[in-house]
Each structure stands twice: as structure tokens, then as C-alpha cells.
């Protein structure tokens, strides 16, 4: 799958340090497949205990329909390493998250699932927070976000991750091609445990 | 040669290949797996017709979805049982040694690695679990990965990685009575915030760290992720070597001598550069407790709950208001004396024998407050056995606590051990996120000493009043 440009209205969730337990609670982690995880997305922020939607939660608003970009506070995705978090976001139609920073493991997991973590400077972030449901364009190839005001801001991304997203490179396939180098390294390794002994 | 940090040394000795424009291919010495973050990775192997490249460098355990009730009882949760059954099948199909519920070596993945001598200095260690940094206590570069990467390690024994910067966390001086390793790490995180270490690896240094036991060092390294760091480690020393020596998978004889010679080369060279540094005075620390909904929201036990009125950043202010609302706490008041419903002693942070001894030292001759439910969950079946040999189980049971089988239990409430909505716990685990210990539950993180003291009084308590 190749990553295309995104043009979408933004859903704004102005909370710092949103941890992966909020993105998907642990009770949804008992699945042995990736299916149906969207149901757990922000479950306890999205639904009351009786299962009815919380009207004031951003993704429950009528405008949220079709929004592919989520704008959040600092340090999005902190906490648990569960890849179920990006799986749940992607299954719910989110293709990019814009913030001022991301937790390391979440960022890595997102990039492996065609979910783009976009880091923008504080002033651009402030504009986005003030513009819920405005339309924003993200061009991964050019590494730019077009803000609601029309201003263009650049965002950083690791060049390899970018190439993988744009060209649909299979990371595992790329690693398997380096089998000879791995075997050569293994031949020289010293000191090892043997869990099978 | 340019002086290097221990992180740089481990990195340099594990790079398999580096191509321009791509991350390095880094070799992994030990891959720990459990039932929750591995099934989809095993599915990838099956879909692509791949094997586990090095089952001899891989180990499996059951911990997250695992019941902590008697192993003789049938498992009531069919979905959790299906996950455990799948783990058994996966390990069988791919030739991986599994410590399942029938073995005497089962336990939390970050407790059993060190316990079996699998965790050794200078290693690269990964697990589909963010608390993998625990193994850094041995001078290993150990970090959590996602399920896609679990699949990468299964198939290639490697990961695509970019190097992290080193962040020196120096802790100097002697701890006061009643103050422990857990209080050190909670104080560090309160100081730098939960995103403060993003993009870095913590190296814990200083006289206080040197004086700590391996189990105390594990408690500190374990919560590195709670400060945002990918990993955290302590350079190995005699304390490390003494701990490893004689354990099942530790090197023996001539291999031990060779390993020791290699390990002694690991500590950071004089003059090596750190990207960031922080120094903490251990002597000034009090027992710490969290009041909010992330591990950075911590205060000394004598301190007041922060007031949002004193915070200027608008999002920070609204986050603090949101946290206090969830916790139903009033700014400016003391947390000490707040009533609690549950005490949990356990988790990969604080479930080792020394943690149980600390809690038992407070419980001995005392009773759990009648309004409090106390769970003591050993980190492994070996810890449980040792606790029973020392009579700690009897101390806990006599006090009215529930002494259970090994597992992650109420740290993340996947196995049925959980808080009811609105309940307050004092917990020795690592996360106080909303609903972490059960939907609607509210968590105060603290040390085993503070947890035990609070169990006795039924409220958040300064353990120093009971010493």
C-alpha cells in the first residue's frame, strides 16, 4: 500500500500526554488478530458506561464523520507499546495525527501501519487547535502541511520511513534481503544464551 | 579512540549493517515474548512462510492475561484462555521455550529474565512491552517494541534502529529511612515530566545508584519509559556480577571468565558526552506518591496537591484540571490521609522478593484495614516460592491480605484483577493512567513500603510514621 496525499477536515483533541491506554484500553488486547479493534478506540472517552456515546467527545460529533486527521496535544501515544493503538486509529479512518511531539514507540508503530505522525511547530499547532473541522492538506512527499490559513509548514520525517510509506516498501522484506550480512554477524558473535539447552 | 557511553559501546558492537539513507540493522541478543503482543507477529510468520530465525535466543512466558487465582482452578475468561492457548501453540509450532502456567518458572517477563540469568550485561534485549528497560539494570540495552517489530525479530533476529542520545541521571547521597528506589524514579519523572526523556536512553549514575541492589536498580530502570525514554540502564559492577553468577543461563567456568572480561569494558569512558544531564539529591527525597493520571504527576508524601491556578500553559492547565476531576481531588490539600479501597503490591516494577520483604516488614504484626482489599502478587512463581520459604505469605495472610499466583495482575487489569469504578488504590505498579487498573478506577502510585503502610491505615500514609 502506498501513502497518498491527505486533504481532510481536522478533529481536534487538545489534550497533552494521551497514553495508549486511552487510545485503546487493555481489555481490548486479548484478541489474537488485528480485527475489530476500532471498537476499542478511545472507548472510555467515547462511550458512557451504559454504552451510549458521550455527546461532547470530539469523535462523536456529527462533523467528525470523514475526518482523517486528528490534532492532539504534546507527547501523543505515550505509555504502553501496544501496536493495537495505531491499528485502532487506522481502522477508524484516521490516517494522520498532528501534534508537537510523539512518544517514540508509538511513532515507530504508527509508521509501520500507514498512519502518519506529523510534528508541527508550536505556532502552527496553536492555529490548528483554534480551527476545529477546518480542512488541512498533508503532502508527505513535500513534507508539508497546508494550514487552514493557507500557510505552508514543513514537518520532519525519517527519510527511510518516508520512502517506505510513499513506495509501499515492506520493511520485513527489506530486512530479509540482508540475510548474508546477518549470517556473517552471527558467525563472529561471542557470548550467547541458549534458551533451548 | 573517542570516549564512548555504555549505550554507544553496546550499539557499536551490535550493528550488523548500515546503509546510507536507512536505519542500521541492529542484532538482538535476547527476545522475550508474551501472549498479548505476539499473536499477530506469529500470524505474519505463518502468512509469509517464515521461521523464527533464532529460537535459541527467544523465550516465552504467560503473564498479562494470566489469572492469579489458584492454578488448579479452570480459567473463567474464554477470550483470555484462547490467547494463552494460542501462545502455547505458537511456541510449540516455532520451537520456542515457553514458561507456561504449569511450570515453576512462569512469571512476569521482566522478572523471569533476570531471575533465570538470561539478562546479561552488554546485551541487546527486546520485548513487545514498554517496560523492557527493566533489564537495563544489568547494563543491557533493553527496550520495548511494537508487534510489527516482534515479527521482524522473529524472522531476522534484527531490528531497524537509529541510535538514541544518552541522558545522564545522577543520583547522589544516602536515602533516608522509608525512602526507596521507587521514590527515586517517581521523583525523577516528576522532575522531567513524562515526555522529558523522549528520544533518549537514561544512564543512571552516582553513589546512590551504585549502592542499590539489582532489584532496586530494576525498579528504577523499569520506569524509564514513564519518563519518555526508550531505555534506561546502569553500568554493570560487582553487584551485577554477583547477582548473575550461578543462575541457570549465566555463563559458567571459562565462559564466565571471558564474559566478565567483556562486561568490565562496558562502563562509560571518562569524558564521554551526554546529550542531557540531571542530578538528584537522594538525601532530600521523601516517599513519593502520585496524585494524577500520569506518572509525572507525583509529589512528596508531605506535599500538597498542585493547584491549576498556578499553571500558565493552557493545555497543561486543562490537563491538570481534567486529572483532578478524574481523581476527584481538591487542589491545595494533602494527599496524605486520603481514604483508599485497594492496595496492590505487584507488577514488573515492584514484585520481586525484596519488594515483598519490604511490604511484609510493615505488615508484620499488623492488620489490613477492614475497609481495604490488599492483593500481593509475586512477580514469578520463583519469587512466590521464596516468599513462602521465608514465611512472608503467612505475614500477608495473617494480616488479611490476598497472596496470589504470579502475573501482571492489577497493573493493567487484563486478567480480572481490577478496581471497580470510583475505587482508589495505592499501587506499586508503574502507571496511573485513567482506567489503567480497571475502568473508572483511580490509582496512587507508590513504593511497597508506602503501599503496605496505607493498607494498614486505610488511607494514603507516610510509612515513616509506622517505622
XYZ file of C-alpha atoms in Angstrom:
664
model
C 0.000 0.000 0.000
C 1.296 3.440 -0.936
C 0.684 6.535 1.116
C -1.221 9.242 -0.781
C -1.709 12.924 -0.005
C -4.380 13.705 2.561
C -6.901 16.505 2.372
C -9.324 16.351 5.245
C -11.028 18.270 7.969
C -9.309 18.026 11.339
C -10.738 16.635 14.556
C -9.130 18.473 17.477
C -8.452 16.712 20.782
C -6.477 19.298 22.783
C -5.089 17.020 25.488
C -1.373 16.508 26.275
C 0.140 13.097 27.006
C -2.657 10.964 25.579
C -1.469 7.485 26.516
C -2.126 4.287 24.584
C -4.331 3.001 27.423
C -6.759 5.806 26.488
C -6.376 5.151 22.746
C -7.324 1.519 23.377
C -7.871 0.079 26.894
C -6.068 -3.148 27.831
C -9.265 -5.189 27.860
C -9.275 -4.954 24.042
C -5.814 -6.530 23.866
C -6.948 -10.099 24.361
C -7.589 -10.533 20.655
C -5.211 -12.748 18.716
C -5.953 -10.912 15.454
C -5.991 -7.277 14.358
C -9.695 -7.327 13.508
C -12.351 -5.227 15.162
C -10.034 -3.048 17.238
C -11.710 0.158 16.050
C -14.460 -0.679 18.516
C -11.993 -0.081 21.359
C -10.706 3.269 20.071
C -10.889 5.863 22.874
C -13.534 3.571 24.310
C -13.775 5.116 27.765
C -13.622 8.693 26.467
C -16.100 7.929 23.676
C -18.794 5.953 25.468
C -20.644 6.123 28.790
C -20.656 3.002 30.957
C -24.082 2.081 29.524
C -22.580 2.085 26.012
C -24.216 5.310 24.845
C -21.965 7.870 23.150
C -20.646 10.846 25.140
C -22.002 13.780 23.140
C -19.094 16.094 23.973
C -16.305 13.764 22.796
C -14.802 15.089 19.590
C -15.099 11.920 17.503
C -18.798 11.618 18.410
C -19.711 14.999 16.917
C -21.574 14.922 13.604
C -18.728 16.918 11.993
C -16.277 14.109 12.800
C -17.666 11.944 10.030
C -14.988 11.574 7.382
C -12.257 13.344 9.380
C -8.969 11.590 8.591
C -6.691 13.854 10.633
C -6.551 14.049 14.422
C -4.856 17.045 16.083
C -3.748 16.402 19.674
C -1.614 17.871 22.483
C 2.061 17.095 23.194
C 3.557 13.623 23.593
C 0.777 11.683 21.898
C 0.879 7.896 22.318
C 2.936 7.674 25.499
C 2.895 4.619 27.742
C 2.335 1.053 26.630
C 3.974 -0.234 23.415
C 0.712 -1.784 22.167
C 0.535 -1.577 18.376
C -3.201 -2.014 18.857
C -3.245 1.813 19.257
C -2.316 2.635 15.635
C -4.340 -0.381 14.438
C -7.449 1.010 16.176
C -6.861 4.530 14.815
C -6.382 3.300 11.244
C -9.424 1.017 11.456
C -11.440 4.076 12.492
C -10.386 6.028 9.423
C -7.614 8.167 10.923
C -4.632 8.498 8.536
C -2.561 11.178 10.252
C -2.101 12.599 13.742
C -0.718 16.117 14.120
C 0.982 17.109 17.371
C 4.017 18.917 18.713
C 5.609 15.611 19.773
C 5.044 11.852 19.831
C 6.220 9.108 22.148
C 8.986 7.069 20.469
C 7.373 3.627 20.387
C 4.019 4.942 19.185
C 5.693 6.898 16.397
C 7.533 3.786 15.205
C 4.389 1.666 15.367
C 2.319 4.269 13.504
C 4.802 4.497 10.628
C 4.607 0.727 10.147
C 0.842 0.958 9.702
C 0.402 3.769 7.203
C -0.520 6.186 9.991
C 1.462 9.405 9.629
C 2.701 11.150 12.808
C 3.160 14.807 11.876
C 5.166 17.095 14.182
C 4.495 20.792 13.627
C 5.975 23.881 15.338
C 4.105 25.416 18.289
C 2.650 28.354 16.317
C 1.227 26.088 13.607
C -0.096 23.768 16.309
C -1.793 26.729 18.026
C -3.506 27.662 14.746
C -4.748 24.098 14.281
C -6.099 23.916 17.840
C -8.167 27.027 17.093
C -9.545 25.632 13.830
C -11.609 22.504 14.539
C -13.098 20.939 11.393
C -11.082 23.224 9.085
C -9.613 21.489 6.050
C -5.896 20.751 6.136
C -3.669 19.241 3.442
C -0.757 16.935 4.194
C 1.774 16.237 1.445
C 4.195 13.568 2.622
C 6.351 13.789 -0.483
C 6.951 17.518 0.055
C 6.799 17.081 3.867
C 4.359 19.969 4.172
C 1.111 20.741 5.941
C -1.152 23.416 4.479
C -2.768 25.132 7.448
C -6.344 26.481 7.350
C -4.878 29.988 6.803
C -3.153 28.728 3.667
C 0.264 28.913 5.285
C 2.589 26.035 4.462
C 4.661 24.453 7.256
C 7.241 21.732 6.852
C 7.406 18.654 9.051
C 10.312 16.293 9.698
C 10.244 12.578 8.979
C 12.914 9.915 8.896
C 13.893 9.510 5.220
C 13.678 5.724 5.280
C 10.225 5.746 6.886
C 9.103 8.280 4.289
C 10.353 6.114 1.448
C 8.647 3.056 2.951
C 5.324 4.921 3.176
C 5.470 6.537 -0.260
C 6.629 3.455 -2.130
C 4.857 0.873 -0.003
C 8.201 -0.763 0.885
C 7.851 -3.861 3.008
C 10.301 -3.387 5.892
C 10.466 -7.056 6.757
C 11.175 -7.896 3.114
C 13.978 -5.327 3.121
C 15.464 -6.903 6.265
C 15.209 -10.455 4.928
C 17.282 -9.391 1.913
C 20.178 -8.764 4.304
C 20.351 -12.387 5.325
C 24.011 -12.751 4.292
C 25.097 -9.829 6.463
C 23.125 -11.243 9.402
C 24.707 -14.673 8.956
C 28.185 -13.103 8.798
C 27.492 -11.189 12.004
C 26.257 -14.347 13.719
C 29.425 -16.204 12.762
C 31.515 -13.682 14.739
C 29.208 -13.257 17.754
C 30.613 -14.099 21.167
C 28.796 -14.820 24.399
C 25.261 -16.024 23.969
C 22.469 -17.566 25.932
C 20.857 -20.734 24.654
C 17.263 -20.817 25.800
C 16.812 -24.268 24.259
C 19.629 -26.055 26.042
C 39.541 6.450 20.311
C 36.747 8.869 21.179
C 35.343 8.235 24.680
C 32.017 6.396 24.447
C 28.996 5.929 26.679
C 27.887 2.410 27.559
C 24.970 2.876 25.165
C 27.344 3.716 22.307
C 29.508 0.702 23.118
C 26.573 -1.694 23.054
C 25.255 -0.082 19.886
C 28.613 -0.303 18.085
C 29.030 -3.987 18.889
C 25.569 -4.901 17.556
C 25.418 -3.114 14.196
C 25.043 -5.778 11.506
C 24.863 -3.412 8.537
C 24.492 0.284 7.865
C 23.348 1.565 4.503
C 23.124 5.232 3.580
C 19.606 6.625 3.915
C 18.408 3.723 6.053
C 18.463 2.932 9.767
C 21.109 0.492 10.997
C 20.347 -3.193 11.212
C 20.882 -3.973 14.894
C 21.354 -7.527 16.187
C 19.187 -8.640 19.114
C 20.733 -10.984 21.701
C 17.558 -11.872 23.574
C 13.896 -11.693 22.567
C 11.314 -12.032 25.333
C 7.744 -12.741 24.300
C 4.358 -12.981 25.987
C 0.808 -13.785 24.964
C -0.541 -10.277 24.304
C 1.804 -8.637 21.792
C 2.983 -11.727 19.894
C -0.009 -13.487 18.244
C -0.272 -11.125 15.266
C 3.503 -11.412 14.734
C 3.296 -15.205 14.655
C 0.456 -14.809 12.138
C 2.796 -12.762 9.932
C 5.344 -15.589 10.031
C 2.693 -18.114 9.005
C 1.318 -15.895 6.230
C 4.788 -15.456 4.755
C 6.081 -18.965 5.349
C 8.855 -17.792 7.671
C 10.527 -19.435 10.657
C 11.777 -17.956 13.905
C 15.430 -17.423 12.967
C 16.867 -17.954 16.453
C 14.511 -19.789 18.797
C 17.584 -20.305 20.999
C 17.649 -16.542 21.657
C 13.904 -16.359 22.305
C 11.860 -17.150 25.373
C 8.130 -17.113 26.017
C 6.091 -16.629 29.148
C 2.480 -16.016 30.118
C 1.823 -13.009 32.303
C -0.581 -10.313 31.083
C -3.876 -12.202 30.602
C -2.909 -14.770 33.190
C -5.145 -15.475 36.177
C -3.531 -15.081 39.610
C -6.009 -17.388 41.266
C -5.026 -20.975 42.051
C -3.572 -22.799 39.060
C -5.863 -25.727 39.854
C -8.978 -23.696 39.030
C -10.323 -23.625 35.468
C -9.820 -20.325 33.659
C -13.108 -18.446 33.539
C -12.335 -15.918 30.809
C -12.705 -17.698 27.434
C -11.014 -14.896 25.436
C -8.041 -14.756 27.787
C -7.833 -18.541 27.710
C -7.840 -18.509 23.909
C -4.904 -16.100 23.996
C -2.928 -18.353 26.349
C -3.766 -21.426 24.257
C -2.587 -19.585 21.147
C 0.706 -18.745 22.880
C 1.200 -22.419 23.703
C 0.503 -23.409 20.100
C 2.746 -20.666 18.680
C 5.699 -21.590 20.876
C 5.232 -25.261 20.024
C 4.987 -24.614 16.277
C 8.034 -22.339 16.190
C 10.224 -24.234 18.673
C 10.339 -21.615 21.438
C 10.832 -22.485 25.088
C 7.706 -21.404 26.978
C 7.263 -20.966 30.705
C 3.548 -21.677 30.868
C 1.228 -21.837 33.859
C 2.249 -25.413 34.601
C 5.935 -24.588 35.085
C 7.667 -23.400 38.237
C 9.474 -20.698 36.244
C 6.447 -18.806 34.923
C 6.198 -15.169 35.809
C 6.243 -11.597 34.547
C 8.545 -11.409 31.554
C 10.736 -8.737 33.182
C 11.027 -10.698 36.406
C 11.953 -14.078 34.945
C 14.651 -12.852 32.509
C 16.982 -11.672 35.280
C 15.886 -14.474 37.606
C 16.972 -17.180 35.133
C 20.251 -15.423 34.312
C 19.087 -14.732 30.739
C 19.577 -10.984 31.197
C 23.288 -10.162 30.967
C 25.443 -7.037 30.590
C 26.137 -5.684 27.128
C 23.188 -7.475 25.535
C 20.531 -6.011 23.297
C 17.186 -7.195 24.658
C 13.733 -6.517 23.271
C 10.161 -7.445 24.110
C 6.774 -6.339 22.898
C 6.346 -4.485 26.160
C 7.308 -0.948 27.104
C 8.800 -1.963 30.464
C 11.605 -3.925 28.831
C 14.030 -1.259 30.094
C 13.919 -3.205 33.383
C 16.756 -5.368 32.014
C 18.880 -2.226 31.665
C 19.680 -2.643 35.359
C 22.289 -5.170 34.194
C 23.954 -2.821 31.710
C 21.964 -4.188 28.774
C 20.364 -2.028 26.087
C 16.783 -3.190 26.531
C 13.729 -1.570 25.025
C 10.079 -2.144 24.173
C 8.886 -2.721 20.620
C 5.584 -2.998 18.771
C 4.137 -6.183 17.310
C 5.421 -5.480 13.764
C 8.917 -5.354 15.217
C 8.283 -8.527 17.221
C 7.738 -10.128 13.809
C 10.945 -8.551 12.468
C 12.972 -10.011 15.337
C 11.331 -13.421 14.982
C 12.231 -13.552 11.292
C 15.658 -11.862 11.253
C 16.849 -11.555 14.902
C 17.398 -7.879 13.978
C 15.676 -4.507 14.143
C 15.990 -1.393 12.013
C 17.091 1.257 14.502
C 18.545 4.724 14.762
C 20.790 5.481 17.750
C 19.383 7.302 20.787
C 21.145 10.062 22.699
C 22.282 9.363 26.258
C 20.703 11.251 29.167
C 22.720 11.101 32.405
C 20.545 10.842 35.535
C 22.848 11.216 38.537
C 21.575 10.352 41.995
C 23.951 11.186 44.834
C 23.859 10.667 48.592
C 22.205 8.320 51.071
C 18.474 7.621 51.108
C 16.643 8.371 54.359
C 14.765 5.540 56.131
C 11.414 4.833 54.476
C 12.621 6.160 51.104
C 13.298 3.592 48.367
C 14.247 3.062 44.733
C 10.615 3.600 43.676
C 10.685 7.043 45.268
C 13.850 7.903 43.322
C 12.308 7.105 39.955
C 8.969 8.763 40.797
C 10.937 11.878 41.788
C 12.931 11.797 38.524
C 9.750 11.555 36.442
C 8.006 14.278 38.473
C 11.020 16.487 37.758
C 11.409 15.940 33.988
C 7.798 15.104 33.064
C 6.585 12.039 31.175
C 7.888 13.307 27.850
C 11.197 14.584 29.275
C 13.278 11.663 28.062
C 11.777 11.237 24.584
C 14.437 10.233 22.053
C 16.978 9.365 24.745
C 18.270 6.455 26.802
C 18.723 7.161 30.518
C 22.006 6.156 32.093
C 21.577 6.129 35.881
C 24.780 7.146 37.652
C 26.022 8.291 41.021
C 26.751 6.998 44.504
C 23.109 6.231 45.338
C 22.638 4.052 42.256
C 25.917 2.227 42.972
C 24.727 1.409 46.493
C 21.433 -0.109 45.287
C 20.783 -3.841 44.919
C 19.997 -5.308 41.489
C 16.304 -5.481 42.334
C 16.271 -1.810 43.301
C 18.090 -0.918 40.075
C 15.460 -2.908 38.157
C 12.687 -0.845 39.772
C 14.371 2.348 38.585
C 15.202 1.174 35.045
C 11.699 -0.310 34.707
C 10.050 3.117 34.799
C 12.409 4.800 32.299
C 9.583 4.659 29.742
C 7.439 6.660 32.166
C 9.937 9.481 31.659
C 9.594 9.029 27.895
C 12.961 7.271 27.394
C 13.228 4.256 25.111
C 15.511 2.562 27.610
C 17.367 3.118 30.851
C 20.436 1.381 32.162
C 23.037 1.111 34.879
C 26.627 0.148 34.042
C 27.482 -3.289 35.475
C 29.620 -3.642 38.604
C 30.352 -6.265 41.250
C 26.741 -6.114 42.465
C 25.657 -7.084 38.940
C 28.158 -9.912 38.575
C 27.315 -11.364 41.987
C 23.627 -11.389 41.107
C 24.160 -13.195 37.785
C 26.729 -15.720 38.956
C 25.352 -19.256 39.247
C 21.940 -18.579 37.683
C 20.618 -21.098 35.189
C 21.575 -19.368 31.941
C 24.607 -17.489 33.276
C 27.957 -18.384 31.696
C 29.940 -20.998 33.632
C 33.644 -21.813 34.054
C 35.900 -20.394 31.339
C 32.868 -18.799 29.656
C 32.198 -16.877 32.864
C 35.755 -15.530 32.962
C 35.545 -14.467 29.315
C 32.156 -12.848 29.870
C 33.398 -10.985 32.922
C 36.351 -9.607 30.962
C 33.955 -8.337 28.265
C 31.461 -6.909 30.763
C 34.172 -4.927 32.541
C 34.812 -2.996 29.313
C 31.216 -1.729 29.214
C 31.061 1.230 31.621
C 31.042 4.689 30.061
C 34.503 6.089 29.332
C 35.694 9.144 31.177
C 34.993 12.216 29.045
C 32.108 10.670 27.079
C 29.394 13.169 26.202
C 25.781 13.100 27.334
C 23.082 14.992 25.450
C 21.343 15.906 28.720
C 22.115 15.645 32.430
C 20.099 15.773 35.646
C 21.313 15.483 39.231
C 19.120 14.477 42.139
C 19.999 14.662 45.855
C 18.848 11.338 47.317
C 19.150 12.648 50.868
C 16.500 15.283 50.182
C 13.915 12.766 48.952
C 10.761 11.803 50.812
C 8.464 8.900 49.973
C 6.709 9.882 46.718
C 3.109 9.367 45.677
C 1.244 10.285 42.506
C -1.989 12.273 42.646
C -2.920 12.470 38.949
C -3.389 10.448 35.789
C 0.166 10.120 34.564
C 3.311 9.012 36.397
C 4.816 12.511 36.160
C 2.068 13.853 38.431
C 3.885 12.933 41.634
C 4.504 14.757 44.917
C 6.440 14.098 48.124
C 4.124 12.492 50.687
C 4.109 15.687 52.786
C 3.287 17.860 49.755
C 0.030 19.424 48.656
C -1.954 18.559 45.523
C -0.973 21.161 42.888
C -3.339 23.985 42.011
C -4.215 24.511 38.326
C -4.404 28.259 39.086
C -0.612 28.260 39.359
C -0.106 26.724 35.882
C 0.250 29.141 32.955
C 0.302 26.868 29.849
C -3.364 26.474 28.777
C -3.224 22.800 27.763
C -1.166 21.893 30.853
C -3.703 23.706 32.995
C -6.674 21.956 31.411
C -4.865 18.581 31.694
C -4.330 19.155 35.426
C -7.982 20.150 35.867
C -9.021 17.051 33.907
C -6.743 14.822 36.049
C -8.022 16.246 39.347
C -11.594 15.854 38.151
C -10.998 12.208 37.226
C -9.265 11.587 40.558
C -11.889 13.689 42.404
C -9.208 15.557 44.358
C -9.056 19.117 45.609
C -6.058 21.322 44.774
C -4.020 22.584 47.718
C -4.996 19.701 50.006
C -2.702 16.965 51.286
C -2.949 13.573 49.614
C -1.801 12.021 52.853
C -4.880 10.852 54.758
C -6.989 10.317 51.615
C -9.069 7.176 52.015
C -8.361 4.174 49.797
C -10.152 0.951 48.864
C -7.458 -1.310 47.456
C -3.730 -1.875 47.847
C -1.832 -3.693 45.102
C 1.706 -4.934 45.693
C 2.997 -6.371 42.440
C 3.904 -5.652 38.763
C 7.223 -5.728 36.885
C 8.181 -2.615 38.872
C 7.833 -3.961 42.418
C 7.023 -7.680 42.694
C 10.435 -9.143 43.473
C 11.408 -10.787 46.738
C 12.912 -7.598 48.184
C 9.669 -5.734 47.432
C 7.651 -8.420 49.197
C 10.079 -8.328 52.133
C 9.693 -4.533 52.365
C 5.898 -4.748 52.362
C 5.956 -7.645 54.853
C 8.238 -5.700 57.206
C 5.442 -3.148 57.616
C 2.601 -5.699 57.700
C 4.189 -7.946 60.320
C 2.048 -7.954 63.469
C -0.437 -5.543 61.864
C -3.739 -5.969 60.056
C -5.027 -4.727 56.727
C -7.624 -2.060 57.465
C -11.098 -3.712 57.310
C -12.200 -1.274 54.581
C -9.257 -2.193 52.350
C -8.714 -5.119 49.965
C -4.997 -5.907 49.629
C -3.531 -8.025 46.829
C 0.041 -9.243 46.959
C 1.024 -10.720 43.598
C 4.546 -12.137 43.305
C 6.321 -11.392 40.017
C 7.141 -15.020 39.375
C 6.499 -18.492 40.737
C 10.128 -18.475 41.945
C 9.503 -15.273 43.910
C 6.354 -16.862 45.331
C 8.291 -19.949 46.385
C 10.980 -17.843 48.047
C 8.369 -15.720 49.827
C 6.749 -18.888 51.170
C 10.123 -20.237 52.297
C 10.639 -17.035 54.287
C 7.118 -17.081 55.727
C 6.140 -13.813 54.034
C 2.955 -15.405 52.672
C 1.921 -16.103 56.250
C 2.585 -12.493 57.299
C 0.411 -11.215 54.440
C -2.365 -13.763 55.017
C -2.380 -13.222 58.780
C -2.754 -9.517 58.115
C -5.767 -10.223 55.904
C -4.137 -9.720 52.508
C -4.697 -11.930 49.476
C -1.419 -13.632 48.459
C -1.750 -14.821 44.853
C -0.085 -16.616 41.934
C 2.372 -14.819 39.622
C 1.357 -12.420 36.848
C 0.888 -8.784 35.819
C -2.489 -8.767 37.562
C -3.910 -5.413 38.611
C -1.145 -3.381 36.984
C -3.156 -3.402 33.780
C -6.276 -5.313 34.797
C -6.392 -7.686 31.829
C -6.906 -10.811 33.887
C -9.928 -9.949 36.010
C -7.928 -8.447 38.922
C -9.222 -4.897 38.761
C -10.595 -1.839 40.527
C -14.294 -1.097 40.485
C -15.353 2.281 39.059
C -14.552 5.080 41.515
C -12.306 2.965 43.751
C -8.960 4.336 44.920
C -5.844 2.195 45.089
C -2.335 2.625 46.341
C -0.369 0.572 43.850
C 3.284 -0.382 43.490
C 2.846 -0.618 39.707
C 4.016 1.880 37.105
C 1.013 3.612 35.554
C -1.827 5.674 36.964
C -3.473 6.398 33.613
C -7.273 6.744 33.595
C -8.802 3.286 33.886
C -5.429 1.533 33.883
C -6.334 -0.667 36.868
C -9.945 -1.076 35.807
C -12.451 1.221 34.164
C -13.137 4.234 36.367
C -10.505 3.171 38.912
C -8.116 5.725 40.445
C -4.504 4.924 41.161
C -1.957 6.422 43.540
C 1.483 5.045 42.599
C 3.912 4.493 45.449
C 6.582 2.189 46.884
C 5.913 -1.195 48.531
C 6.602 0.428 51.941
C 4.058 3.188 51.320
C 1.559 0.675 49.922
C 1.829 -1.567 52.986
C 1.536 1.371 55.389
C -1.548 2.605 53.531
C -3.106 -0.878 53.659
C -2.816 -0.814 57.452
C -4.341 2.620 57.963
C -6.841 2.591 55.080
C -5.532 5.888 53.770
C -2.532 7.285 51.913
C 0.134 7.106 54.588
C 3.684 8.255 55.222
C 5.382 4.957 56.064
C 7.842 6.810 58.296
C 5.059 7.169 60.874
C 4.951 3.359 61.192
C 8.667 2.553 61.148
